[in-house]
PDB file of C-alpha atoms in Angstrom:
ATOM      1  CA  UNK A   2       9.686 -56.613 -47.463  1.00 52.00           C
ATOM      2  CA  UNK A   3       6.547 -56.401 -45.290  1.00 51.00           C
ATOM      3  CA  UNK A   4       8.476 -57.290 -42.488  1.00 60.00           C
ATOM      4  CA  UNK A   5      11.051 -54.862 -43.252  1.00 49.00           C
ATOM      5  CA  UNK A   6       8.278 -51.952 -43.283  1.00 50.00           C
ATOM      6  CA  UNK A   7       6.768 -53.274 -40.124  1.00 55.00           C
ATOM      7  CA  UNK A   8      10.198 -52.789 -38.497  1.00 51.00           C
ATOM      8  CA  UNK A   9      10.805 -49.063 -39.669  1.00 45.00           C
ATOM      9  CA  UNK A  10       7.168 -48.269 -38.290  1.00 53.00           C
ATOM     10  CA  UNK A  11       8.063 -49.569 -35.165  1.00 57.00           C
ATOM     11  CA  UNK A  12      11.478 -48.257 -34.488  1.00 51.00           C
ATOM     12  CA  UNK A  13      10.425 -45.012 -36.066  1.00 55.00           C
ATOM     13  CA  UNK A  14       7.252 -45.591 -32.887  1.00 54.00           C
ATOM     14  CA  UNK A  15       9.636 -46.193 -30.738  1.00 57.00           C
ATOM     15  CA  UNK A  16      12.034 -43.007 -31.562  1.00 55.00           C
ATOM     16  CA  UNK A  17       8.320 -40.884 -31.404  1.00 51.00           C
ATOM     17  CA  UNK A  18       8.250 -42.720 -27.736  1.00 63.00           C
ATOM     18  CA  UNK A  19      12.030 -42.272 -27.162  1.00 65.00           C
ATOM     19  CA  UNK A  20      11.488 -38.001 -27.811  1.00 65.00           C
ATOM     20  CA  UNK A  21       8.443 -37.607 -25.585  1.00 69.00           C
ATOM     21  CA  UNK A  22       9.538 -39.146 -22.650  1.00 65.00           C
ATOM     22  CA  UNK A  23      12.739 -37.075 -23.213  1.00 73.00           C
ATOM     23  CA  UNK A  24      10.355 -33.512 -23.730  1.00 73.00           C
ATOM     24  CA  UNK A  25       8.415 -35.057 -20.370  1.00 74.00           C
ATOM     25  CA  UNK A  26      11.626 -35.781 -18.637  1.00 76.00           C
ATOM     26  CA  UNK A  27      12.829 -32.194 -19.173  1.00 79.00           C
ATOM     27  CA  UNK A  28       9.742 -30.767 -18.659  1.00 79.00           C
ATOM     28  CA  UNK A  29       9.595 -31.902 -15.068  1.00 82.00           C
ATOM     29  CA  UNK A  30      13.104 -31.323 -14.055  1.00 81.00           C
ATOM     30  CA  UNK A  31      12.341 -27.674 -15.364  1.00 82.00           C
ATOM     31  CA  UNK A  32       8.833 -27.428 -13.034  1.00 84.00           C
ATOM     32  CA  UNK A  33      11.359 -28.998  -9.923  1.00 83.00           C
ATOM     33  CA  UNK A  34      13.679 -26.439 -10.480  1.00 85.00           C
ATOM     34  CA  UNK A  35      11.232 -23.800 -10.914  1.00 84.00           C
ATOM     35  CA  UNK A  36       9.238 -25.200  -7.525  1.00 84.00           C
ATOM     36  CA  UNK A  37      12.771 -25.278  -5.831  1.00 85.00           C
ATOM     37  CA  UNK A  38      13.410 -20.972  -6.025  1.00 86.00           C
ATOM     38  CA  UNK A  39       9.884 -20.803  -5.524  1.00 87.00           C
ATOM     39  CA  UNK A  40       9.631 -23.157  -2.462  1.00 87.00           C
ATOM     40  CA  UNK A  41      10.795 -20.518  -0.186  1.00 88.00           C
ATOM     41  CA  UNK A  42       9.329 -18.025  -0.617  1.00 87.00           C
ATOM     42  CA  UNK A  43       6.089 -19.554  -0.805  1.00 88.00           C
ATOM     43  CA  UNK A  44       6.865 -21.157   2.641  1.00 90.00           C
ATOM     44  CA  UNK A  45       7.466 -17.967   4.673  1.00 90.00           C
ATOM     45  CA  UNK A  46       4.214 -16.036   2.487  1.00 88.00           C
ATOM     46  CA  UNK A  47       2.317 -19.148   3.868  1.00 89.00           C
ATOM     47  CA  UNK A  48       3.280 -19.351   7.757  1.00 87.00           C
ATOM     48  CA  UNK A  49       3.747 -15.514   7.723  1.00 87.00           C
ATOM     49  CA  UNK A  50       0.989 -13.959   5.751  1.00 86.00           C
ATOM     50  CA  UNK A  51      -1.753 -17.071   5.040  1.00 89.00           C
ATOM     51  CA  UNK A  52      -1.572 -18.530   8.464  1.00 91.00           C
ATOM     52  CA  UNK A  53      -1.349 -15.804  10.401  1.00 90.00           C
ATOM     53  CA  UNK A  54      -4.853 -14.589   8.701  1.00 90.00           C
ATOM     54  CA  UNK A  55      -6.457 -18.432   9.350  1.00 92.00           C
ATOM     55  CA  UNK A  56      -5.388 -17.630  13.237  1.00 92.00           C
ATOM     56  CA  UNK A  57      -6.703 -13.967  13.180  1.00 91.00           C
ATOM     57  CA  UNK A  58      -9.924 -15.235  12.193  1.00 92.00           C
ATOM     58  CA  UNK A  59      -9.743 -17.708  14.208  1.00 92.00           C
ATOM     59  CA  UNK A  60      -8.447 -16.381  17.529  1.00 92.00           C
ATOM     60  CA  UNK A  61     -11.343 -13.524  16.748  1.00 92.00           C
ATOM     61  CA  UNK A  62     -14.420 -16.194  17.873  1.00 92.00           C
ATOM     62  CA  UNK A  63     -12.573 -16.446  21.213  1.00 91.00           C
ATOM     63  CA  UNK A  64     -12.831 -14.034  24.167  1.00 90.00           C
ATOM     64  CA  UNK A  65      -8.724 -14.157  25.056  1.00 88.00           C
ATOM     65  CA  UNK A  66      -6.084 -11.956  26.879  1.00 85.00           C
ATOM     66  CA  UNK A  67      -3.538 -13.321  25.111  1.00 81.00           C
ATOM     67  CA  UNK A  68      -0.966 -14.344  27.951  1.00 83.00           C
ATOM     68  CA  UNK A  69      -2.845 -17.406  29.872  1.00 82.00           C
ATOM     69  CA  UNK A  70      -4.192 -20.906  27.630  1.00 82.00           C
ATOM     70  CA  UNK A  71      -8.041 -19.734  28.963  1.00 84.00           C
ATOM     71  CA  UNK A  72     -10.188 -19.011  25.783  1.00 85.00           C
ATOM     72  CA  UNK A  73     -13.189 -18.675  25.752  1.00 88.00           C
ATOM     73  CA  UNK A  74     -15.298 -19.561  22.524  1.00 89.00           C
ATOM     74  CA  UNK A  75     -17.648 -16.610  21.737  1.00 88.00           C
ATOM     75  CA  UNK A  76     -18.848 -16.950  17.660  1.00 85.00           C
ATOM     76  CA  UNK A  77     -19.412 -13.892  16.315  1.00 89.00           C
ATOM     77  CA  UNK A  78     -20.160 -11.815  19.444  1.00 92.00           C
ATOM     78  CA  UNK A  79     -16.501  -9.524  18.426  1.00 92.00           C
ATOM     79  CA  UNK A  80     -18.026  -8.936  15.179  1.00 93.00           C
ATOM     80  CA  UNK A  81     -21.385  -7.803  16.414  1.00 93.00           C
ATOM     81  CA  UNK A  82     -19.747  -5.849  19.196  1.00 92.00           C
ATOM     82  CA  UNK A  83     -17.196  -4.267  17.016  1.00 92.00           C
ATOM     83  CA  UNK A  84     -20.724  -2.967  14.658  1.00 92.00           C
ATOM     84  CA  UNK A  85     -22.010  -1.493  18.271  1.00 92.00           C
ATOM     85  CA  UNK A  86     -18.361   0.215  18.901  1.00 91.00           C
ATOM     86  CA  UNK A  87     -18.234   3.616  18.158  1.00 92.00           C
ATOM     87  CA  UNK A  88     -14.719   3.641  18.403  1.00 92.00           C
ATOM     88  CA  UNK A  89     -14.020   1.787  16.118  1.00 93.00           C
ATOM     89  CA  UNK A  90     -16.525   3.380  13.394  1.00 93.00           C
ATOM     90  CA  UNK A  91     -14.549   6.995  14.232  1.00 93.00           C
ATOM     91  CA  UNK A  92     -11.794   4.814  13.902  1.00 93.00           C
ATOM     92  CA  UNK A  93     -12.593   3.672  10.332  1.00 92.00           C
ATOM     93  CA  UNK A  94     -13.926   7.543   9.011  1.00 92.00           C
ATOM     94  CA  UNK A  95     -10.388   8.622  10.048  1.00 93.00           C
ATOM     95  CA  UNK A  96      -9.045   5.930   7.578  1.00 93.00           C
ATOM     96  CA  UNK A  97     -11.145   6.853   5.154  1.00 92.00           C
ATOM     97  CA  UNK A  98     -10.412  10.388   5.241  1.00 93.00           C
ATOM     98  CA  UNK A  99      -6.320   9.161   4.990  1.00 92.00           C
ATOM     99  CA  UNK A 100      -6.969   6.927   2.313  1.00 91.00           C
ATOM    100  CA  UNK A 101      -9.646  10.036   0.278  1.00 92.00           C
ATOM    101  CA  UNK A 102      -6.753  12.464   1.584  1.00 93.00           C
ATOM    102  CA  UNK A 103      -3.643  10.310   0.183  1.00 90.00           C
ATOM    103  CA  UNK A 104      -5.170  10.056  -3.007  1.00 90.00           C
ATOM    104  CA  UNK A 105      -5.983  14.043  -3.626  1.00 92.00           C
ATOM    105  CA  UNK A 106      -2.555  14.259  -2.636  1.00 92.00           C
ATOM    106  CA  UNK A 107      -0.181  12.157  -2.602  1.00 91.00           C
ATOM    107  CA  UNK A 108      -0.371  11.022  -5.738  1.00 91.00           C
ATOM    108  CA  UNK A 109      -0.916  14.055  -7.409  1.00 91.00           C
ATOM    109  CA  UNK A 110       2.331  15.677  -5.648  1.00 91.00           C
ATOM    110  CA  UNK A 111       4.536  12.244  -6.419  1.00 90.00           C
ATOM    111  CA  UNK A 112       3.557  12.993 -10.252  1.00 90.00           C
ATOM    112  CA  UNK A 113       3.987  16.826 -10.470  1.00 89.00           C
ATOM    113  CA  UNK A 114       7.791  16.043  -8.683  1.00 87.00           C
ATOM    114  CA  UNK A 115       8.629  13.599 -11.054  1.00 87.00           C
ATOM    115  CA  UNK A 116       7.387  15.733 -14.028  1.00 85.00           C
ATOM    116  CA  UNK A 117       9.653  18.337 -12.147  1.00 84.00           C
ATOM    117  CA  UNK A 118      13.062  16.095 -12.741  1.00 81.00           C
ATOM    118  CA  UNK A 119      12.315  16.354 -16.476  1.00 79.00           C
ATOM    119  CA  UNK A 120      12.509  19.865 -16.455  1.00 75.00           C
ATOM    120  CA  UNK A 121      15.376  21.752 -17.905  1.00 71.00           C
ATOM    121  CA  UNK A 122      16.475  23.565 -14.259  1.00 71.00           C
ATOM    122  CA  UNK A 123      19.614  23.167 -13.065  1.00 72.00           C
ATOM    123  CA  UNK A 124      21.051  21.102 -10.256  1.00 68.00           C
ATOM    124  CA  UNK A 125      18.560  19.096 -11.127  1.00 71.00           C
ATOM    125  CA  UNK A 126      20.451  16.040  -9.149  1.00 73.00           C
ATOM    126  CA  UNK A 127      20.289  18.199  -5.570  1.00 76.00           C
ATOM    127  CA  UNK A 128      16.155  18.944  -5.703  1.00 74.00           C
ATOM    128  CA  UNK A 129      16.054  14.786  -6.340  1.00 74.00           C
ATOM    129  CA  UNK A 130      17.448  14.163  -3.665  1.00 77.00           C
ATOM    130  CA  UNK A 131      16.300  16.728  -1.892  1.00 81.00           C
ATOM    131  CA  UNK A 132      12.333  15.269  -3.094  1.00 80.00           C
ATOM    132  CA  UNK A 133      13.203  12.110  -1.875  1.00 81.00           C
ATOM    133  CA  UNK A 134      14.753  12.530   1.069  1.00 85.00           C
ATOM    134  CA  UNK A 135      11.047  12.443   3.374  1.00 85.00           C
ATOM    135  CA  UNK A 136      10.840   9.253   2.767  1.00 84.00           C
ATOM    136  CA  UNK A 137      14.264   8.144   3.673  1.00 84.00           C
ATOM    137  CA  UNK A 138      13.914   9.204   6.962  1.00 87.00           C
ATOM    138  CA  UNK A 139      12.887   6.826   9.747  1.00 88.00           C
ATOM    139  CA  UNK A 140       9.037   7.552  10.412  1.00 89.00           C
ATOM    140  CA  UNK A 141      10.290   7.952  13.929  1.00 90.00           C
ATOM    141  CA  UNK A 142      12.397  10.320  13.961  1.00 91.00           C
ATOM    142  CA  UNK A 143       9.498  12.268  11.015  1.00 92.00           C
ATOM    143  CA  UNK A 144       7.349  12.515  14.042  1.00 91.00           C
ATOM    144  CA  UNK A 145       9.074  13.591  16.488  1.00 92.00           C
ATOM    145  CA  UNK A 146      10.386  16.125  14.755  1.00 92.00           C
ATOM    146  CA  UNK A 147       6.572  17.150  13.807  1.00 92.00           C
ATOM    147  CA  UNK A 148       5.780  17.169  17.144  1.00 92.00           C
ATOM    148  CA  UNK A 149       8.009  19.738  17.671  1.00 91.00           C
ATOM    149  CA  UNK A 150       6.507  21.976  14.671  1.00 92.00           C
ATOM    150  CA  UNK A 151       3.512  22.042  15.490  1.00 92.00           C
ATOM    151  CA  UNK A 152       4.379  22.573  19.682  1.00 88.00           C
ATOM    152  CA  UNK A 153       1.477  24.869  20.708  1.00 83.00           C
ATOM    153  CA  UNK A 154       4.575  26.801  22.227  1.00 84.00           C
ATOM    154  CA  UNK A 155       7.606  26.919  20.892  1.00 84.00           C
ATOM    155  CA  UNK A 156       6.472  24.817  17.427  1.00 85.00           C
ATOM    156  CA  UNK A 157       7.864  26.129  14.590  1.00 88.00           C
ATOM    157  CA  UNK A 158       4.712  26.685  12.732  1.00 89.00           C
ATOM    158  CA  UNK A 159       3.246  28.416  15.151  1.00 88.00           C
ATOM    159  CA  UNK A 160       6.054  30.638  15.442  1.00 89.00           C
ATOM    160  CA  UNK A 161       5.485  31.612  10.865  1.00 89.00           C
ATOM    161  CA  UNK A 162       1.925  31.922  12.001  1.00 88.00           C
ATOM    162  CA  UNK A 163       3.140  34.943  14.266  1.00 87.00           C
ATOM    163  CA  UNK A 164       5.769  36.160  12.301  1.00 87.00           C
ATOM    164  CA  UNK A 165       3.351  37.236   9.272  1.00 88.00           C
ATOM    165  CA  UNK A 166       0.993  39.006  11.578  1.00 84.00           C
ATOM    166  CA  UNK A 167      -1.276  35.833  11.998  1.00 83.00           C
ATOM    167  CA  UNK A 168      -1.172  35.145  15.862  1.00 83.00           C
ATOM    168  CA  UNK A 169      -5.091  33.912  15.921  1.00 83.00           C
ATOM    169  CA  UNK A 170      -3.889  31.395  14.028  1.00 84.00           C
ATOM    170  CA  UNK A 171      -1.517  30.218  16.739  1.00 85.00           C
ATOM    171  CA  UNK A 172      -2.979  27.114  18.425  1.00 87.00           C
ATOM    172  CA  UNK A 173      -1.690  23.002  19.982  1.00 86.00           C
ATOM    173  CA  UNK A 174      -2.360  21.255  16.490  1.00 89.00           C
ATOM    174  CA  UNK A 175      -1.971  18.234  17.834  1.00 89.00           C
ATOM    175  CA  UNK A 176      -3.862  19.501  21.094  1.00 87.00           C
ATOM    176  CA  UNK A 177      -6.569  20.454  19.466  1.00 87.00           C
ATOM    177  CA  UNK A 178      -9.546  17.538  18.318  1.00 87.00           C
ATOM    178  CA  UNK A 179     -10.864  20.120  15.372  1.00 89.00           C
ATOM    179  CA  UNK A 180      -6.618  20.361  13.672  1.00 90.00           C
ATOM    180  CA  UNK A 181      -5.283  16.953  15.183  1.00 91.00           C
ATOM    181  CA  UNK A 182      -5.542  14.762  12.172  1.00 92.00           C
ATOM    182  CA  UNK A 183      -5.581  16.868   9.731  1.00 92.00           C
ATOM    183  CA  UNK A 184      -1.661  17.705  11.573  1.00 92.00           C
ATOM    184  CA  UNK A 185      -0.784  13.880  11.221  1.00 93.00           C
ATOM    185  CA  UNK A 186      -2.158  13.305   7.966  1.00 92.00           C
ATOM    186  CA  UNK A 187      -0.113  16.530   6.228  1.00 92.00           C
ATOM    187  CA  UNK A 188       2.569  14.798   7.979  1.00 92.00           C
ATOM    188  CA  UNK A 189       2.077  11.462   6.331  1.00 92.00           C
ATOM    189  CA  UNK A 190       1.639  12.657   3.156  1.00 90.00           C
ATOM    190  CA  UNK A 191       4.889  14.542   3.155  1.00 91.00           C
ATOM    191  CA  UNK A 192       6.062  11.680   4.203  1.00 90.00           C
ATOM    192  CA  UNK A 193       5.125   8.876   1.233  1.00 90.00           C
ATOM    193  CA  UNK A 194       4.654  11.604  -1.721  1.00 90.00           C
ATOM    194  CA  UNK A 195       8.376  10.479  -2.889  1.00 89.00           C
ATOM    195  CA  UNK A 196       7.346   7.003  -2.839  1.00 90.00           C
ATOM    196  CA  UNK A 197       5.334   7.639  -5.627  1.00 91.00           C
ATOM    197  CA  UNK A 198       7.564  10.602  -7.243  1.00 90.00           C
ATOM    198  CA  UNK A 199      10.539   6.989  -7.933  1.00 89.00           C
ATOM    199  CA  UNK A 200       7.379   5.313  -9.434  1.00 90.00           C
ATOM    200  CA  UNK A 201       6.371   7.777 -11.209  1.00 91.00           C
ATOM    201  CA  UNK A 202       9.720   8.991 -12.784  1.00 88.00           C
ATOM    202  CA  UNK A 203      10.288   5.255 -13.956  1.00 87.00           C
ATOM    203  CA  UNK A 204       7.652   4.187 -15.574  1.00 88.00           C
ATOM    204  CA  UNK A 205       8.305   8.217 -17.796  1.00 87.00           C
ATOM    205  CA  UNK A 206      11.160   6.787 -18.432  1.00 85.00           C
ATOM    206  CA  UNK A 207       9.727   4.298 -20.350  1.00 85.00           C
ATOM    207  CA  UNK A 208       7.786   5.970 -22.730  1.00 83.00           C
ATOM    208  CA  UNK A 209       9.447   5.689 -25.451  1.00 84.00           C
ATOM    209  CA  UNK A 210      10.826   8.742 -27.208  1.00 83.00           C
ATOM    210  CA  UNK A 211       9.187   8.387 -30.960  1.00 84.00           C
ATOM    211  CA  UNK A 212       5.896   9.198 -29.007  1.00 82.00           C
ATOM    212  CA  UNK A 213       6.831  12.948 -27.764  1.00 81.00           C
ATOM    213  CA  UNK A 214       8.882  13.406 -31.223  1.00 79.00           C
ATOM    214  CA  UNK A 215       5.763  12.601 -33.247  1.00 83.00           C
ATOM    215  CA  UNK A 216       4.091  15.260 -30.793  1.00 80.00           C
ATOM    216  CA  UNK A 217       6.494  17.749 -31.799  1.00 81.00           C
ATOM    217  CA  UNK A 218       6.719  17.014 -35.655  1.00 81.00           C
ATOM    218  CA  UNK A 219       2.950  17.645 -35.630  1.00 77.00           C
ATOM    219  CA  UNK A 220       2.642  20.690 -33.614  1.00 79.00           C
ATOM    220  CA  UNK A 221       1.513  19.196 -29.957  1.00 78.00           C
ATOM    221  CA  UNK A 222       2.172  21.412 -26.865  1.00 82.00           C
ATOM    222  CA  UNK A 223       3.337  20.318 -24.009  1.00 80.00           C
ATOM    223  CA  UNK A 224       0.034  19.856 -21.878  1.00 83.00           C
ATOM    224  CA  UNK A 225      -1.053  18.051 -25.206  1.00 83.00           C
ATOM    225  CA  UNK A 226       1.569  15.757 -25.028  1.00 83.00           C
ATOM    226  CA  UNK A 227       0.836  15.518 -21.257  1.00 82.00           C
ATOM    227  CA  UNK A 228      -2.837  14.773 -21.727  1.00 83.00           C
ATOM    228  CA  UNK A 229      -2.843  12.323 -24.836  1.00 83.00           C
ATOM    229  CA  UNK A 230       0.619  10.627 -24.495  1.00 83.00           C
ATOM    230  CA  UNK A 231       1.885  10.431 -20.677  1.00 84.00           C
ATOM    231  CA  UNK A 232      -1.037  10.110 -18.740  1.00 86.00           C
ATOM    232  CA  UNK A 233      -2.670   7.646 -20.478  1.00 86.00           C
ATOM    233  CA  UNK A 234       0.877   5.113 -20.517  1.00 87.00           C
ATOM    234  CA  UNK A 235       1.024   6.797 -16.804  1.00 88.00           C
ATOM    235  CA  UNK A 236      -2.459   5.121 -15.810  1.00 87.00           C
ATOM    236  CA  UNK A 237      -1.306   1.376 -14.773  1.00 86.00           C
ATOM    237  CA  UNK A 238       0.825   2.505 -12.515  1.00 89.00           C
ATOM    238  CA  UNK A 239      -1.370   5.379 -11.234  1.00 89.00           C
ATOM    239  CA  UNK A 240      -3.618   2.230 -10.570  1.00 86.00           C
ATOM    240  CA  UNK A 241      -0.855   0.539  -8.534  1.00 87.00           C
ATOM    241  CA  UNK A 242      -0.133   3.632  -6.738  1.00 89.00           C
ATOM    242  CA  UNK A 243      -3.670   3.800  -5.838  1.00 87.00           C
ATOM    243  CA  UNK A 244      -4.184   0.839  -4.838  1.00 86.00           C
ATOM    244  CA  UNK A 245      -1.209   0.919  -3.064  1.00 88.00           C
ATOM    245  CA  UNK A 246      -2.321   3.957  -1.385  1.00 89.00           C
ATOM    246  CA  UNK A 247      -5.689   3.052  -0.338  1.00 88.00           C
ATOM    247  CA  UNK A 248      -4.020  -0.415   1.225  1.00 86.00           C
ATOM    248  CA  UNK A 249      -1.363   1.925   2.939  1.00 88.00           C
ATOM    249  CA  UNK A 250      -3.706   3.961   4.391  1.00 89.00           C
ATOM    250  CA  UNK A 251      -6.153   1.748   5.780  1.00 87.00           C
ATOM    251  CA  UNK A 252      -3.468  -0.337   7.689  1.00 86.00           C
ATOM    252  CA  UNK A 253      -1.404   2.913   9.023  1.00 89.00           C
ATOM    253  CA  UNK A 254      -0.024   2.987  12.117  1.00 90.00           C
ATOM    254  CA  UNK A 255       3.624   4.082  13.155  1.00 88.00           C
ATOM    255  CA  UNK A 256       3.681   7.780  12.668  1.00 90.00           C
ATOM    256  CA  UNK A 257      -0.021   8.269  14.412  1.00 91.00           C
ATOM    257  CA  UNK A 258       1.452   5.746  17.385  1.00 91.00           C
ATOM    258  CA  UNK A 259       4.609   7.924  17.702  1.00 91.00           C
ATOM    259  CA  UNK A 260       2.982  11.325  16.982  1.00 91.00           C
ATOM    260  CA  UNK A 261      -0.615  11.410  18.958  1.00 90.00           C
ATOM    261  CA  UNK A 262      -1.002   7.671  20.090  1.00 87.00           C
ATOM    262  CA  UNK A 263      -4.221   8.271  18.664  1.00 87.00           C
ATOM    263  CA  UNK A 264      -5.235  11.097  20.988  1.00 83.00           C
ATOM    264  CA  UNK A 265      -6.486  13.014  21.958  1.00 87.00           C
ATOM    265  CA  UNK A 266      -9.790  11.974  22.327  1.00 88.00           C
ATOM    266  CA  UNK A 267      -9.703   9.180  19.883  1.00 88.00           C
ATOM    267  CA  UNK A 268      -9.429  12.098  17.410  1.00 90.00           C
ATOM    268  CA  UNK A 269      -6.620  10.608  15.547  1.00 92.00           C
ATOM    269  CA  UNK A 270      -7.407   7.079  15.905  1.00 93.00           C
ATOM    270  CA  UNK A 271      -7.260   4.525  13.077  1.00 92.00           C
ATOM    271  CA  UNK A 272      -8.108   1.042  12.670  1.00 92.00           C
ATOM    272  CA  UNK A 273      -4.560  -0.252  13.175  1.00 92.00           C
ATOM    273  CA  UNK A 274      -3.650   2.174  16.396  1.00 92.00           C
ATOM    274  CA  UNK A 275      -6.846   0.346  18.019  1.00 93.00           C
ATOM    275  CA  UNK A 276      -6.269  -2.968  17.741  1.00 93.00           C
ATOM    276  CA  UNK A 277      -2.947  -2.390  18.881  1.00 92.00           C
ATOM    277  CA  UNK A 278      -5.085  -1.032  22.184  1.00 92.00           C
ATOM    278  CA  UNK A 279      -6.843  -3.428  22.588  1.00 91.00           C
ATOM    279  CA  UNK A 280      -4.488  -6.078  21.909  1.00 90.00           C
ATOM    280  CA  UNK A 281      -1.123  -4.930  23.661  1.00 89.00           C
ATOM    281  CA  UNK A 282      -2.900  -2.769  26.085  1.00 88.00           C
ATOM    282  CA  UNK A 283      -5.847  -3.966  27.183  1.00 87.00           C
ATOM    283  CA  UNK A 284      -4.907  -7.092  26.527  1.00 88.00           C
ATOM    284  CA  UNK A 285      -7.674  -8.264  24.689  1.00 90.00           C
ATOM    285  CA  UNK A 286      -6.507 -11.005  21.687  1.00 91.00           C
ATOM    286  CA  UNK A 287      -9.988 -11.404  21.015  1.00 91.00           C
ATOM    287  CA  UNK A 288     -11.409  -8.408  20.642  1.00 92.00           C
ATOM    288  CA  UNK A 289      -8.033  -6.684  18.801  1.00 92.00           C
ATOM    289  CA  UNK A 290      -7.845 -10.406  16.057  1.00 92.00           C
ATOM    290  CA  UNK A 291     -11.337  -8.999  15.314  1.00 94.00           C
ATOM    291  CA  UNK A 292     -10.365  -5.674  14.325  1.00 94.00           C
ATOM    292  CA  UNK A 293      -7.517  -6.984  12.256  1.00 92.00           C
ATOM    293  CA  UNK A 294      -9.289  -8.915  10.113  1.00 93.00           C
ATOM    294  CA  UNK A 295     -12.214  -6.415   9.521  1.00 92.00           C
ATOM    295  CA  UNK A 296      -9.310  -4.228   8.442  1.00 91.00           C
ATOM    296  CA  UNK A 297      -8.030  -7.087   6.014  1.00 90.00           C
ATOM    297  CA  UNK A 298     -11.255  -7.296   4.754  1.00 91.00           C
ATOM    298  CA  UNK A 299     -12.155  -4.518   4.302  1.00 90.00           C
ATOM    299  CA  UNK A 300      -8.095  -3.583   1.789  1.00 87.00           C
ATOM    300  CA  UNK A 301      -9.373  -6.453   0.293  1.00 88.00           C
ATOM    301  CA  UNK A 302     -12.554  -5.710  -0.675  1.00 89.00           C
ATOM    302  CA  UNK A 303     -11.153  -2.063  -1.820  1.00 86.00           C
ATOM    303  CA  UNK A 304      -8.180  -4.007  -3.806  1.00 83.00           C
ATOM    304  CA  UNK A 305     -10.724  -6.500  -5.531  1.00 86.00           C
ATOM    305  CA  UNK A 306     -13.460  -3.131  -6.696  1.00 85.00           C
ATOM    306  CA  UNK A 307     -10.294  -1.336  -8.087  1.00 81.00           C
ATOM    307  CA  UNK A 308      -8.781  -4.452  -9.562  1.00 80.00           C
ATOM    308  CA  UNK A 309     -12.529  -4.953 -11.358  1.00 84.00           C
ATOM    309  CA  UNK A 310     -12.779  -1.582 -12.058  1.00 79.00           C
ATOM    310  CA  UNK A 311      -9.437  -1.295 -13.767  1.00 73.00           C
ATOM    311  CA  UNK A 312     -10.278  -4.171 -15.660  1.00 77.00           C
ATOM    312  CA  UNK A 313     -13.950  -2.965 -17.372  1.00 78.00           C
ATOM    313  CA  UNK A 314     -11.651  -0.455 -18.156  1.00 68.00           C
ATOM    314  CA  UNK A 315      -9.588  -1.973 -20.148  1.00 71.00           C
ATOM    315  CA  UNK A 316     -11.716  -4.504 -21.796  1.00 68.00           C
ATOM    316  CA  UNK A 317     -13.967  -1.156 -22.661  1.00 59.00           C
ATOM    317  CA  UNK A 318     -11.052  -0.014 -24.578  1.00 57.00           C
TER     318      UNK A 318
END
């Protein structure tokens, strides 16, 4: 009898072991399948992003033209030079101005346009296309278009000012150091506000209709519905939009390069345009890499601060 019990126990143990091995094999197969699907994206990301970041920091420690093979090690001299560079601080100030203006205009405008898409207005499909059209246009085309609009002699803006009797305000908008940065910032905001409109519209669609029905039953007005239902539920997408806006503004390049090239007299210079000029115009790859890595660190620091602030806010809630 004891022998029979021992055999049963042994058989049960073998079955448990076999079952465990089968589960481990399935889990291992699932992991390999996941790795197989993710690996191509990870390789591309590692080569073109992670590796590029490390190489940017590496080159920032050298005096190198980017063409010849002579790399002169400078250590942190490029970073010391950067902190003493007035043009860099001017470009950082312009980037900061672009960040603040983008947060205060692009995101609110995107939210307002998204809310308008849900209003009972006839021809809303037409307005939806009109609202989104600036984001569909090529940046180069937008830059050339607004160069003509801001033209001091034949520009549309000066023509409108003259038509309403405000000739005293007419000027070369992107040729004046005082107005050039505001002119290009207005163009950037016009281009990217539709992008945030799409994000907010998608988020609003995802809000359960039952919440609004309950608010209507309680007698809530439109503003109360927006304040107590829509806005709190949109907070995650607002945080995400803010991060995208800040990072995009800190590394912005193309429209400024097309419209002003950083001029006049560096009044519209951004960190990206200054980095491009140092790297590909002055052939100073080492110093250009220093500017580029500094841009990365600034954007990373700001993003971490925002995420930590959002985490603390959600923890308090």
